[in-house]
Amino acid sequence: MPRKLAVLALILTHFSIILLSQKDKSPVYDEAFYMAYGYSLWSTGDYRMGVDKTPFAAFFSAFPLVFVDLNPPDVNTEKWRDLSGWQKKNLTKKELNERFKSRWTISLDFLFRNKVPCDSMLRASKIMPALASGIFALGMYLCCGALWGAFGGMTALIFYSFLPVILSNAGLVTEDIYLAGFYFFTFCFFWRFLESKAPKFAVISGVLAALAVLSKLTGLIIYPTILIMTPIFTARKEYPSAFRGLGLFVLSSAIVIAAFYRVIHVQYFISAVKNMLALTGSGHQTFLMGEHSGDGFASYYLYALLFKTPLPLLLMAAYPAVKLFSNKTKTAEKGKLLFFILPAAILLLISSLSPKQIGVRYVLPVYFFMIAAAADVRRFNIVVAGFLLWFAFSSLSIHPHYTAYFNKLAGGPDNGYRLLSDSNIDWGQDLKGLSKYVRKEGNPEVILSYYGACYPEYAGFEFQDLFSFGIWGDKNHLLSDSPKKEILAVSATNLVGVYLGATGRRMFEWLENAKPVRKIGYSIFVYDITNDYASHLNLAHIYAWSGQFSRLKREAKRLESIAPEDISTAFFRTISDLRAQDLQGALENWRIAVKKSQDQNLPLEKLVKNSSQAGMYSGIFNALARLSRASGFGAGERYADLWASSLSNQ
């Protein structure tokens, strides 16, 4: 009885931590889609929003919304009609992107412009992945208890209940926690089948595999893995019964998948697989330890696991690997260990070869197998107790910011953004935290570079945009020319330039040695730039080369209010006037800049980061040379020609 109470207490604690950690978090990038897709399945029975996704995670997570009076996605809109027909043909990447744009508009409208507040909808939906994780926690206890005994089961439950990557993903209305749980338990029941040859375990395993695939198409890796492992872990004389079970496994999977698509709509599943493969093959921007790639890194997930896993779990999971090579370990024990290591190794290998590498969540099932390996504890002793206490402390110390967890080997969460990006540390989860900080600081004016998906009004404060590309809608607000206090807030993913293109990859390099006044959840960096000339100079540069001329004009005025005598002030006022077709103003400011050039250097060498930016400035200097020539301003013409020539060689 005490053990059962301890198990119940741990599961309830796990469930509570998940929901409490999400209380003050914003929706992450993908949650709007899963909620809208799930609700559309309940309200219309239409699979068209899937495109490259299977429906279970969305369908299950949206269940609480069925009992809320909401506006469903409007099936009479052009955006909804745009989403039809994709299951009947092979789409080009352009056609896929068009569908994604329509899907995204529908999703954002559903979550952020519904009759019920966004946060209320989120709280309701988040109960479901948290509930699923609680069930998986119980399953982990039972499975590892069957494998290693009672102490092994409790060890596994403790690891599972407090693992940061589980706590973070189990609180999100996304697909990853569902995939991971179903993926792992597929192999648990298939192991039971191979041991007993009882057909029911093959059927249960097949159903779980189907649910994994219906959660996320990564689950398809299960089938070749099972096919490879069946003859390895089966005695030759038992091949007939093993392969009959394998047939039941495949048949039960097929039935569940077909049933979930109501049979007549199974074409949506086939097309989703095709679209997923096409998108995966096209690659994705990936960031690893300061390096960028569009095709991924072979070592990406190994480093992600190394950095994102608490050290006690890493060390205890390594011990069973040592046992595999020990002569003291019985053959049966080695087989059991190997059975729960191979699926993780195969998933890790395939994922490492994929050109689409976004975050450690893509290999979340590996953590379930890692826990199972680390739980190979037959006796409870002081060493194990010490490891578990160390683990719990290192995990809970970052509450509620579990997404941003990095271990001491990685330098902790403060250093995480230098190593990995996107959902490893910053998935848009801390916009509410930033809003709270802005209110606490007396509502300073804000320049925002946010990595996340919403409409501008959800931010809770007005802001001047700086490549917050996931925020849709009107972002034309400009800050005042003379703010009392002004802050720059930059998401960690944008800070390292992951999705800002080759031209913008080094956009925020100038902040590398700047000290933020606050880090919101380790994912949004806040800088006080009220009278910081260097910051406004870089902002003027960014707005200039990216063609955001109204914002450039505002930054030029800020430069003038902070340091009117600086040559850069006159230069950017010149560009601002030139872009506004105010040739007289441009010429006057250009005269000032040229005059100041006698004792000041224009710092373009520090600002210009690539040939694209150099080309933009070269074009401006050519225009200034022509303007100077037409006005008889010889010194201006020579100075402009000198700079144009210098930049053209970069």
XYZ file of N, CA, C and O in Angstrom, residues 178-188 208-209 212 218-222 225 343-344 346-347 365 369:
104
model
N 2.789 12.588 -27.166
C 1.976 11.433 -27.573
C 2.822 10.429 -28.358
O 2.781 9.222 -28.103
N 3.570 10.942 -29.332
C 4.438 10.062 -30.121
C 5.385 9.287 -29.216
O 5.527 8.067 -29.332
N 6.055 10.014 -28.306
C 7.087 9.396 -27.476
C 6.516 8.259 -26.632
O 7.099 7.172 -26.545
N 5.364 8.509 -25.996
C 4.771 7.486 -25.150
C 4.328 6.263 -25.933
O 4.665 5.125 -25.579
N 3.585 6.492 -27.002
C 3.110 5.358 -27.799
C 4.271 4.599 -28.443
O 4.232 3.371 -28.575
N 5.297 5.324 -28.854
C 6.484 4.717 -29.468
C 7.128 3.733 -28.488
O 7.394 2.561 -28.820
N 7.378 4.205 -27.271
C 8.056 3.367 -26.272
C 7.217 2.154 -25.889
O 7.713 1.022 -25.842
N 5.938 2.366 -25.622
C 5.110 1.259 -25.143
C 4.795 0.247 -26.242
O 4.463 -0.902 -25.951
N 4.931 0.663 -27.501
C 4.865 -0.312 -28.593
C 5.918 -1.396 -28.388
O 5.629 -2.604 -28.512
N 7.123 -0.979 -28.054
C 8.215 -1.946 -27.876
C 8.079 -2.717 -26.558
O 8.481 -3.882 -26.473
N 7.520 -2.056 -25.537
C 7.298 -2.787 -24.281
C 6.380 -3.979 -24.511
O 6.666 -5.107 -24.052
N -0.756 0.377 -30.440
C 0.080 1.471 -29.933
C 0.949 2.061 -31.040
O 1.151 3.285 -31.100
N 1.460 1.212 -31.914
C 2.248 1.711 -33.051
C 1.391 2.605 -33.941
O 1.849 3.655 -34.416
N 1.002 5.887 -32.334
C 2.232 6.666 -32.503
C 2.256 7.347 -33.874
O 2.562 8.538 -33.993
N 6.702 10.408 -37.573
C 7.967 9.801 -37.150
C 7.738 8.375 -36.666
O 8.629 7.520 -36.736
N 6.525 8.095 -36.201
C 6.188 6.763 -35.720
C 6.327 5.677 -36.765
O 6.406 4.482 -36.429
N 6.365 6.044 -38.038
C 6.547 5.050 -39.096
C 7.867 4.291 -38.952
O 8.003 3.168 -39.453
N 8.830 4.891 -38.268
C 10.124 4.233 -38.054
C 9.948 2.962 -37.227
O 10.777 2.039 -37.290
N 8.887 2.879 -36.476
C 8.629 1.694 -35.649
C 8.603 0.421 -36.494
O 9.172 -0.613 -36.104
N 11.881 -1.009 -37.692
C 12.632 -1.378 -36.484
C 12.139 -2.711 -35.932
O 12.938 -3.603 -35.598
N 15.968 0.217 -30.379
C 14.987 1.139 -30.971
C 15.406 2.598 -30.854
O 15.217 3.387 -31.785
N 15.995 2.945 -29.696
C 16.468 4.316 -29.508
C 17.622 4.618 -30.459
O 17.694 5.701 -31.057
N 18.274 3.201 -33.383
C 17.797 3.288 -34.769
C 17.093 4.619 -35.016
O 17.321 5.280 -36.041
N 16.233 5.029 -34.078
C 15.559 6.329 -34.213
C 16.577 7.462 -34.256
O 16.469 8.390 -35.073
N 11.204 10.128 -27.982
C 11.112 8.727 -27.544
C 12.415 8.174 -26.971
O 12.394 7.265 -26.131
N 13.399 5.386 -23.583
C 14.311 4.236 -23.570
C 15.504 4.495 -22.643
O 16.004 3.574 -21.986
